[in-house]
Structure formats: structure tokens, C-alpha cells
Amino acid sequence: MRASISTRIFLAFSLVIVIFCLVSIYSVFKIHRIHGNLGLIKSGYVRLVLTLTEVDSELRSYDVVLDERDPDLLTRSIRLTSVLHPFPALIRRHLGEASRVARGAAQSERIEPAEQVGLVELQRQLATLIARMDGVEALSGELSLAVTERDFERAADVQRRLKSESRSLRREVKRLMLALRSAIDDSVLRAERAETSSFWVVVALSIIAVLLSVVVTFFAGMALEPIRRLTDAVKRVSAGGELGRVEIRGNDELSLLAAEFNRMVEALRQRDAELRRSERLATIGRMSAQVAHEVRNPLQSIGLNSELLEEELAARPDAAEHPEALELLRSIQEEVERLTGVTEDYLRLARLPSPDLQPEDVNEVVLRLLEFLSGELDHAGIVLRTELAPGLPAVLADEHQLRQALLNLVRNSREAMDGGGELRVSTAREGDHVRIGVADTGGGIPGPALPNIYEPFFSTKEGGTGLGLALARAVVEAHHGTIECRSTPGVGTEFLLRLPLAGGGETP
């Protein structure tokens, strides 16, 4: 079974929420990475450049001392720098600070792997410079000793060596500063690119989320549209309008609700049809009783007087000279008998009592009826074939009414086979019902007429009253059974009566 509409709508809106959450998470992640790059530039590269700038400045200042050639000034400068501004120690301290900054920046989790590798390499180079400062400090000490001993030739040699080392250190420091500035430019460029790409990715994801929201909203509207149709249909039914069906395809709760609604509509149609039929039958019954009451007494009087007139005419000596009169009287009597039968049918339909339901053997009822009608069927040239299932359970039935309904069906079949034919009467058990079949080989019933054959006064036979099938249906429905007609024009017609079994379905 497919997921319910509420589940599908919930999943669709959950998808929209997930998309928006992904946009937010991606934005936060990118901002975090950009913030990491900016933090590296601020607390890493910039501090390193400033520290190395101080190293370069200290080396340039030391070069001034190393360029001094006057013994007195050199002696005074060495004494001052050793006390107030020890250049080698300051340079070592700055390089150590730069190494710590590089190490801290390299350990950050927010930098790119390539930058981390570059910082590790920078840290290694700074460690090399710090190691070289050991030699510079040793030469600086040797210079101080030579100046103190007034050995200015040795001092000049040490100055040259220190000058050479200072220049080498300055070149290395400048190279590192250039590398750091390049790294800063690369980091800024990466941050700008990341910002631009993040902006467009967020815009794209936001557009996708908005479009998905529109699609989900449209889908929700389409999914809930059947509710409006069902509501309109219910309003029409409650207002007494047309009982129209609602077609909703699918296998969700709305389609099931529509199916139940359609079954309800069909039940209401059947109920309305039954009410209209009951009203018509009640009206027809009242009219039939009134007409039959008004017509039956005059018919009896006409029949009695025609018989008396026939006897009186036959008793006259010249009766043989008036055969036409006798024939006319017999015709009058036949028509009176026919009309009397019609009035009896009217009264029977109008006054059909509630059946006295008792357990009955269907086969016995059928056999007694066919035995009664055997002469009539033989005279009409009809071959009777019975297929009665043995051992049928008893049904709840009023024998007299059931016999009357079957009599109408058999006589309808006989009249349908005017030139003779075959009548097949069968019984069988179908679940908790017994089926009685009456089939003929007559001309069949036209398709357009089938829905109306049980209506009172509707008949496909010339001169028919249209009461036989109406009475049969009324009897079957009073027995809580069903009647079904199957007919093929030119082949024949079969009526199937289904009656419920008695109590436990015991065999009588």
C-alpha cells in the first residue's frame, strides 16, 4: 500500500527543511573555513612578518656597530650594546618567537594542508636560523673580548666575519618575508575565492530550496484537491442534489474514502429507487384495489347474465337458426373470465400479505407445481426438463407465495415459446442460499427492456398485464432473496431465484 497523503506531505516538507538545513550548515562551514584563513593571516602570517621585520631591523642596527672602524667609538658601541641592547640575544628571541608563532599556526585545524606544510617548512628554516645564531653569539663575544683587550686587528677580522654572517642572515630573513607575503596573498586570494564560491553555492542551494518548496506546495495542493471534490459531492448529496460519483484514482486514504463515498451513493440510489418503487406499488395497489372492487361486481353480473341469456337462447325451438348469437355470448363470457383474472392479479399484487416463513423443501414445491402444470405444458408443445439437486437444505419460505411466484415465471416461459420449445427447471445450493432456475428457449427479452421487466404494467408481450414479474419479485424480496434475469434475444431467457437457507441449513 502506498504511503498516506499526510506521510507524503510530511516527507516532502521534511525534504525542504533538510535542504534549508544543508544550506545553513554549508554556509556555517564555509564561513568557519574563511574565518580560519583570516585568523591564520592575522595571528600567523602577519605576526611572522612583523617579527621577521624586527629581526631584519635588529640586523641592520647591528650592521652599524659592525661597520664602525674608529677604535674609541667601536669600544663605546660594544660596551653600550652589550649592556643596553644585546643584538644577538634580541635577534635569537625574535626568531624564537617567530618559530613559536609558526608552530602554533601549523597546529591549527582550520588551515589548508598545503599551508600547514608551508608553515612546517618555515618552522624548520627558523630553527636553522636560530642554530646559526649560536655562531653569531660566539663571534659577538669574541668581538667584545678583542675590543676589551684593545686587539683591534683581531676585532676588525671578527667584524668582517660578523658582517658577512649578518648579511647572510638578512638575505635569509628577507627571503622568508617574501615567502610569507606570497603566502598572505595566496591566503587572501583563497579566502576571496571561497567567499565567492560559497556565495554562489548558497544562492544556488537557496534557489533549489525555494523551487522545491514551490513544487512541494503544488504537490500538497494536488494531493489535497480530491478533498475539495469530495466536499463538493457531499454538499450536493446533503442538499438533495444529484447523487454523482467521485472518481479518485490511487490507493491512499482519499481514494479509499472516495470508494466508500461511491458505495454510499450507490446505496442511496438503490434506496431511492426502492422508495420510488414502493411508492408506486403502494399507489398502484390502492388504485388496483379500487378499480378491481368497482369492476369485479359488474363483471360477475355480466358473466351471470350472459350465461342465463345463453341458456334461454339455447332452450328456444329456433336456437339452431341463431348460431352467431350463441358464439357472441361465449365470446362475452371468455372476455369476462379474462378480465376477472386480471382483476384477481391486481388484487393479489395489491394485497400481498407478509409471508409466513417456514422451513420448506424447494424440490417438493417445484415438483408439485410442475405436476400441476404438466398438462398445460404438454398441450403447448413444451418439453420439460428438470435438474433438481438432491439433498437440498430447507429454505425459509411461504409455500403458497413461492408457488405463485414460480407459477408466474413458468407461465411467462410458456407464453414466450408460442410454437413449443424446452423448459428447464433446476435447483442447486449456492453457499447459504438455494438457487431455483427457470430457463426457456423462447425469443428472449430485448436488452433495452431488461431494466424495466419488474415494473408493474410493463410487458414485452402483446396483451400482457405486466404484473407477473412484479409479483414474482415482490414475493422473492419478501423472502429476503434475490431474482436475476439472463436473456439473449433469439436464444432464450433464464430467471434465477436465490432464497436463504433456514436456520442451520438442515435437510428437511
XYZ file of C-alpha atoms in Angstrom:
508
model
C 0.000 0.000 0.000
C 1.277 3.428 -0.840
C 2.223 5.889 1.900
C -0.638 8.017 3.172
C -1.095 11.581 1.958
C -0.133 13.008 5.343
C 3.053 10.924 5.291
C 3.932 12.031 1.764
C 3.315 15.693 2.565
C 5.328 15.350 5.782
C 8.219 13.743 3.880
C 8.084 16.432 1.185
C 8.206 19.290 3.676
C 10.877 17.415 5.643
C 12.926 17.338 2.439
C 12.541 21.118 2.123
C 13.636 21.557 5.740
C 16.623 19.269 5.144
C 17.627 21.334 2.086
C 17.450 24.553 4.100
C 19.436 22.909 6.903
C 22.080 21.817 4.401
C 22.277 25.388 3.088
C 22.746 26.669 6.633
C 25.322 24.004 7.522
C 27.248 24.631 4.324
C 27.193 28.380 4.954
C 28.428 27.960 8.524
C 31.137 25.521 7.375
C 32.388 27.877 4.664
C 32.302 30.872 6.992
C 34.267 28.838 9.507
C 36.887 27.981 6.869
C 37.111 31.591 5.707
C 37.391 32.714 9.319
C 40.194 30.170 9.735
C 42.051 31.602 6.743
C 41.645 35.132 8.047
C 42.738 34.009 11.516
C 45.840 32.397 10.005
C 46.639 35.628 8.170
C 46.074 37.760 11.246
C 47.594 35.642 14.012
C 50.056 33.726 11.871
C 51.428 35.302 8.753
C 51.124 38.939 9.812
C 52.787 38.280 13.193
C 55.535 36.318 11.458
C 56.161 39.163 9.005
C 56.245 41.700 11.839
C 58.623 39.530 13.894
C 60.949 38.944 10.936
C 60.801 42.665 10.194
C 62.067 43.290 13.722
C 64.812 40.699 13.122
C 65.800 42.498 9.922
C 65.741 45.829 11.769
C 67.935 44.429 14.553
C 70.375 43.053 11.978
C 70.566 46.417 10.197
C 71.212 48.166 13.528
C 73.895 45.636 14.368
C 75.468 46.279 10.975
C 76.016 49.911 12.076
C 78.088 48.679 15.017
C 79.935 46.224 12.798
C 80.733 48.989 10.271
C 82.403 51.119 12.986
C 86.204 51.419 12.406
C 87.223 54.049 14.977
C 88.647 52.175 17.997
C 87.199 54.539 20.599
C 83.766 54.626 19.039
C 83.836 50.868 18.472
C 84.820 50.336 22.122
C 81.993 52.590 23.331
C 79.430 50.960 20.946
C 80.381 47.442 22.045
C 80.048 48.372 25.710
C 76.663 50.032 25.154
C 75.188 47.214 23.041
C 76.412 44.525 25.417
C 74.694 46.285 28.311
C 71.723 48.104 26.819
C 70.935 46.342 23.543
C 72.453 42.894 23.111
C 71.701 42.358 19.414
C 72.404 38.600 19.160
C 70.165 37.834 22.154
C 67.358 40.042 20.823
C 67.574 38.500 17.349
C 67.535 34.987 18.860
C 64.461 35.934 20.932
C 62.619 37.319 17.877
C 63.476 34.227 15.855
C 62.260 32.017 18.727
C 59.016 33.958 18.904
C 58.592 33.577 15.120
C 59.191 29.824 15.479
C 56.525 29.571 18.204
C 54.029 31.514 16.034
C 54.751 29.245 13.061
C 54.354 26.134 15.217
C 51.044 27.359 16.655
C 49.695 28.279 13.215
C 50.738 24.886 11.778
C 48.789 23.079 14.526
C 45.519 24.882 13.674
C 42.745 22.643 12.259
C 41.256 25.429 10.131
C 44.095 25.799 7.601
C 44.644 24.053 4.294
C 47.070 21.095 4.161
C 49.364 22.989 1.749
C 49.575 25.919 4.174
C 50.291 23.532 7.015
C 53.177 22.023 5.056
C 54.498 25.524 4.299
C 54.398 26.510 7.974
C 56.206 23.347 8.996
C 58.910 24.147 6.433
C 59.067 27.741 7.736
C 59.457 26.418 11.261
C 62.356 24.233 10.104
C 64.074 27.200 8.421
C 63.617 29.365 11.527
C 65.161 26.579 13.604
C 68.151 26.692 11.222
C 68.445 30.456 11.698
C 68.265 30.060 15.477
C 71.005 27.457 15.290
C 73.129 29.859 13.243
C 72.667 32.486 15.945
C 74.862 30.328 18.200
C 77.797 31.129 15.910
C 76.807 34.791 15.768
C 76.724 34.987 19.569
C 80.127 33.301 19.773
C 81.609 35.761 17.249
C 79.931 38.653 19.090
C 81.579 37.503 22.323
C 84.918 37.203 20.566
C 84.466 40.762 19.189
C 83.758 42.107 22.690
C 86.842 40.337 24.034
C 89.087 41.677 21.263
C 87.827 45.243 21.817
C 88.312 44.898 25.575
C 91.880 43.690 25.009
C 92.413 46.515 22.531
C 93.292 43.999 19.844
C 91.670 45.966 17.065
C 93.212 43.931 14.253
C 91.537 40.796 15.557
C 88.424 42.888 16.230
C 88.383 44.049 12.588
C 88.656 40.427 11.403
C 85.769 39.396 13.668
C 83.773 42.402 12.417
C 84.169 41.233 8.837
C 83.098 37.722 9.722
C 80.109 39.029 11.714
C 79.243 41.400 8.852
C 79.232 38.512 6.385
C 77.057 36.369 8.657
C 74.683 39.288 9.275
C 74.241 39.867 5.570
C 73.578 36.154 5.035
C 71.011 36.218 7.839
C 69.358 39.318 6.417
C 69.098 37.690 2.973
C 67.525 34.604 4.521
C 65.147 36.734 6.588
C 64.122 38.753 3.526
C 63.557 35.540 1.597
C 61.306 34.266 4.394
C 59.440 37.591 4.472
C 58.865 37.414 0.710
C 57.576 33.840 1.094
C 55.271 34.958 3.899
C 53.912 37.869 1.857
C 53.281 35.439 -1.011
C 51.520 33.098 1.417
C 49.432 36.031 2.673
C 48.454 36.905 -0.898
C 47.572 33.266 -1.586
C 45.504 33.030 1.610
C 43.654 36.236 0.800
C 43.016 35.004 -2.743
C 41.775 31.650 -1.438
C 39.535 33.430 1.048
C 38.106 35.617 -1.726
C 37.548 32.608 -3.969
C 35.995 30.641 -1.127
C 33.731 33.574 -0.329
C 32.670 33.919 -3.967
C 32.108 30.188 -4.468
C 30.273 29.949 -1.145
C 28.069 32.854 -2.115
C 27.039 31.263 -5.404
C 26.648 27.812 -3.889
C 24.423 29.228 -1.157
C 22.447 31.153 -3.767
C 22.047 28.015 -5.897
C 21.024 25.878 -2.922
C 18.608 28.573 -1.777
C 17.042 28.718 -5.250
C 16.763 24.918 -5.263
C 15.164 25.007 -1.822
C 12.697 27.706 -2.908
C 11.830 25.810 -6.104
C 11.439 22.616 -4.109
C 9.171 24.486 -1.695
C 7.029 25.638 -4.617
C 6.911 22.089 -6.011
C 6.028 20.662 -2.600
C 3.315 23.287 -2.137
C 1.913 22.460 -5.585
C 2.112 18.760 -4.795
C 0.331 19.305 -1.482
C -2.396 21.242 -3.290
C -2.775 18.467 -5.866
C -2.790 15.811 -3.157
C -5.474 17.650 -1.191
C -7.567 18.627 -4.249
C -9.638 15.384 -4.001
C -10.783 16.583 -0.578
C -12.425 19.580 -2.268
C -14.122 17.283 -4.783
C -15.337 15.025 -2.004
C -16.564 18.031 -0.045
C -18.484 19.360 -3.070
C -20.018 15.935 -3.674
C -21.080 15.622 -0.014
C -22.621 19.106 -0.158
C -24.597 18.133 -3.258
C -25.845 14.987 -1.563
C -26.759 16.823 1.651
C -28.595 19.491 -0.385
C -30.620 16.805 -2.140
C -28.854 17.234 -5.458
C -27.695 14.671 -7.961
C -26.045 11.582 -6.469
C -22.845 11.778 -8.512
C -19.817 9.551 -8.144
C -16.347 10.869 -7.312
C -13.543 9.251 -9.289
C -10.219 9.387 -7.392
C -7.545 7.006 -8.584
C -4.884 5.639 -6.317
C -4.524 3.529 -3.227
C -4.336 6.125 -0.466
C -6.843 7.088 2.188
C -8.599 9.609 -0.083
C -9.152 7.031 -2.823
C -10.489 4.611 -0.191
C -12.720 7.374 1.162
C -13.939 8.099 -2.383
C -14.666 4.403 -2.898
C -16.694 4.332 0.322
C -18.466 7.524 -0.745
C -19.321 5.966 -4.117
C -20.652 2.871 -2.372
C -22.744 5.128 -0.156
C -24.053 6.984 -3.219
C -24.904 3.687 -4.903
C -26.690 2.531 -1.758
C -28.622 5.813 -1.650
C -29.580 5.394 -5.294
C -30.822 1.891 -4.629
C -32.675 3.092 -1.561
C -34.271 5.936 -3.525
C -35.183 3.521 -6.304
C -36.712 1.159 -3.756
C -38.609 4.033 -2.141
C -39.933 5.179 -5.510
C -40.872 1.630 -6.422
C -42.539 1.134 -3.066
C -44.454 4.370 -3.503
C -45.539 3.360 -6.993
C -46.532 -0.087 -5.791
C -48.481 1.416 -2.915
C -50.238 3.818 -5.274
C -50.861 1.059 -7.802
C -52.108 -1.202 -5.040
C -54.624 1.352 -3.848
C -55.757 2.082 -7.412
C -55.849 -1.604 -8.296
C -57.922 -2.443 -5.240
C -60.318 0.370 -6.011
C -60.588 -0.492 -9.709
C -60.894 -4.216 -9.021
C -63.564 -3.546 -6.420
C -65.520 -1.336 -8.838
C -65.116 -3.681 -11.825
C -65.402 -7.133 -10.269
C -69.105 -6.951 -9.296
C -70.271 -5.652 -12.705
C -68.135 -8.323 -14.404
C -69.734 -11.038 -12.310
C -73.177 -9.653 -13.166
C -72.315 -9.540 -16.889
C -70.956 -13.095 -16.771
C -74.007 -14.415 -14.938
C -76.460 -12.626 -17.241
C -74.635 -13.823 -20.364
C -74.824 -17.408 -19.101
C -78.558 -17.046 -18.371
C -79.090 -15.492 -21.776
C -77.168 -18.340 -23.451
C -79.297 -20.934 -21.620
C -82.522 -19.168 -22.524
C -81.473 -18.808 -26.161
C -80.429 -22.434 -26.317
C -83.816 -23.518 -24.920
C -85.782 -21.854 -27.727
C -87.001 -24.054 -30.616
C -85.299 -21.864 -33.192
C -81.928 -21.783 -31.404
C -80.258 -23.559 -34.282
C -81.190 -20.684 -36.550
C -79.114 -18.221 -34.451
C -75.567 -19.705 -34.090
C -73.970 -16.247 -34.302
C -75.773 -15.131 -31.153
C -74.585 -18.176 -29.211
C -70.982 -17.611 -30.412
C -71.202 -13.947 -29.383
C -72.371 -14.890 -25.897
C -69.498 -17.386 -25.499
C -67.023 -14.616 -26.550
C -68.533 -12.322 -23.966
C -68.093 -14.977 -21.298
C -64.432 -15.578 -22.274
C -63.632 -11.869 -22.071
C -65.404 -11.660 -18.729
C -63.257 -14.548 -17.444
C -60.099 -12.858 -18.755
C -60.963 -9.560 -17.118
C -61.827 -11.362 -13.908
C -58.337 -12.946 -13.973
C -56.777 -9.504 -14.483
C -58.673 -8.051 -11.554
C -57.595 -11.017 -9.434
C -53.949 -10.296 -10.386
C -54.428 -6.662 -9.393
C -55.897 -7.661 -6.056
C -53.182 -10.259 -5.480
C -50.436 -7.655 -6.064
C -52.207 -5.006 -4.011
C -52.999 -7.289 -1.101
C -49.806 -9.384 -0.987
C -49.561 -10.305 2.707
C -46.358 -10.750 4.669
C -45.111 -14.292 4.042
C -45.480 -16.919 6.722
C -41.920 -18.216 6.571
C -41.482 -21.880 7.404
C -38.752 -24.395 6.521
C -39.721 -25.788 3.113
C -38.228 -28.305 0.688
C -37.748 -26.400 -2.562
C -37.663 -29.581 -4.650
C -41.063 -30.652 -3.293
C -42.608 -27.249 -4.062
C -41.174 -27.320 -7.606
C -42.280 -30.907 -8.302
C -45.854 -30.285 -7.127
C -46.103 -27.175 -9.286
C -44.706 -28.900 -12.396
C -47.084 -31.830 -11.877
C -49.974 -29.378 -11.771
C -48.779 -27.661 -14.970
C -47.745 -30.790 -16.884
C -50.941 -30.978 -18.918
C -50.805 -27.301 -19.786
C -47.171 -27.613 -20.895
C -47.822 -30.736 -22.971
C -50.720 -29.030 -24.694
C -48.425 -26.112 -25.597
C -45.815 -28.478 -27.100
C -43.185 -27.732 -24.459
C -40.631 -30.324 -23.374
C -39.975 -30.150 -19.636
C -36.508 -30.949 -18.293
C -35.778 -30.894 -14.556
C -32.365 -30.745 -12.872
C -33.112 -30.870 -9.171
C -30.134 -31.238 -6.830
C -30.783 -33.978 -4.246
C -30.499 -33.388 -0.523
C -31.016 -29.642 -0.621
C -31.272 -27.889 2.762
C -34.562 -26.333 3.698
C -35.288 -22.685 2.959
C -37.473 -20.238 4.856
C -40.481 -19.742 2.576
C -44.225 -19.294 2.368
C -45.176 -22.258 0.180
C -48.247 -20.598 -1.300
C -46.450 -17.372 -2.244
C -43.349 -19.195 -3.555
C -45.604 -21.444 -5.644
C -47.354 -18.334 -7.035
C -44.033 -16.686 -7.985
C -42.785 -19.857 -9.721
C -46.154 -20.269 -11.454
C -45.836 -16.766 -12.947
C -42.303 -17.500 -14.155
C -43.245 -20.845 -15.739
C -46.276 -19.360 -17.475
C -44.174 -16.445 -18.753
C -41.775 -19.009 -20.225
C -44.655 -20.978 -21.778
C -46.041 -17.819 -23.365
C -42.553 -16.931 -24.670
C -42.432 -20.300 -26.534
C -45.557 -19.894 -28.644
C -44.535 -22.595 -31.119
C -43.203 -25.016 -28.492
C -39.728 -25.405 -27.020
C -37.863 -26.623 -23.980
C -38.387 -25.528 -20.391
C -35.583 -26.328 -17.951
C -36.215 -26.053 -14.208
C -33.220 -26.563 -11.911
C -32.274 -26.282 -8.255
C -28.848 -26.129 -6.591
C -27.158 -24.900 -3.464
C -25.068 -21.723 -3.624
C -23.339 -21.036 -0.306
C -26.006 -20.096 2.223
C -28.720 -19.905 -0.461
C -30.702 -22.293 -2.652
C -30.955 -21.336 -6.317
C -34.015 -22.050 -8.433
C -33.607 -21.651 -12.200
C -36.381 -21.368 -14.794
C -34.988 -21.268 -18.358
C -36.781 -21.309 -21.712
C -35.808 -21.379 -25.383
C -38.090 -18.530 -26.405
C -37.254 -15.361 -28.275
C -35.600 -13.672 -25.323
C -36.062 -10.163 -23.962
C -34.629 -7.140 -25.818
C -31.678 -5.584 -23.991
C -33.226 -2.103 -23.505
C -36.272 -3.696 -21.850
C -34.367 -5.722 -19.233
C -34.078 -2.951 -16.602
C -37.878 -2.447 -16.646
C -39.230 -6.008 -16.691
C -40.109 -5.942 -12.981
C -42.037 -2.670 -13.217
C -45.819 -3.054 -12.794
C -47.762 -2.816 -16.073
C -44.578 -3.100 -18.166
C -44.746 -6.002 -20.591
C -42.991 -7.036 -23.793
C -45.941 -9.298 -24.757
C -48.931 -8.055 -26.657
C -51.905 -8.022 -24.309
C -49.748 -8.706 -21.220
C -50.669 -7.029 -17.933
C -47.089 -6.590 -16.706
C -47.978 -7.909 -13.242
C -46.488 -11.409 -13.249
C -42.819 -10.480 -12.848
C -43.662 -7.607 -10.495
C -45.498 -10.110 -8.261
C -42.633 -12.631 -8.501
C -40.090 -10.013 -7.485
C -42.239 -8.807 -4.593
C -42.553 -12.401 -3.318
C -38.804 -13.124 -3.607
C -37.834 -9.885 -1.852
C -40.364 -10.580 0.897
C -38.488 -13.871 1.379
C -35.186 -11.892 1.703
C -33.970 -13.394 -1.551
C -32.948 -12.113 -4.976
C -34.185 -12.607 -8.514
C -31.969 -12.315 -11.590
C -32.787 -12.393 -15.283
C -30.416 -13.535 -18.015
C -31.702 -13.202 -21.531
C -30.262 -13.461 -25.032
C -32.530 -12.390 -27.890
C -33.203 -15.357 -30.192
C -31.731 -17.864 -27.679
C -33.876 -17.732 -24.574
C -34.351 -16.387 -21.076
C -33.440 -17.712 -17.647
C -34.687 -16.480 -14.280
C -32.631 -17.314 -11.179
C -34.221 -17.125 -7.729
C -31.969 -17.318 -4.665
C -33.563 -17.944 -1.258
C -31.699 -18.007 2.086
C -31.373 -21.293 3.946
C -33.370 -21.955 7.061
C -31.599 -21.693 10.486
C -28.680 -24.106 10.354
C -29.275 -25.189 6.766
C -30.631 -28.589 7.839
C -32.071 -31.002 5.308
C -35.838 -31.393 5.763
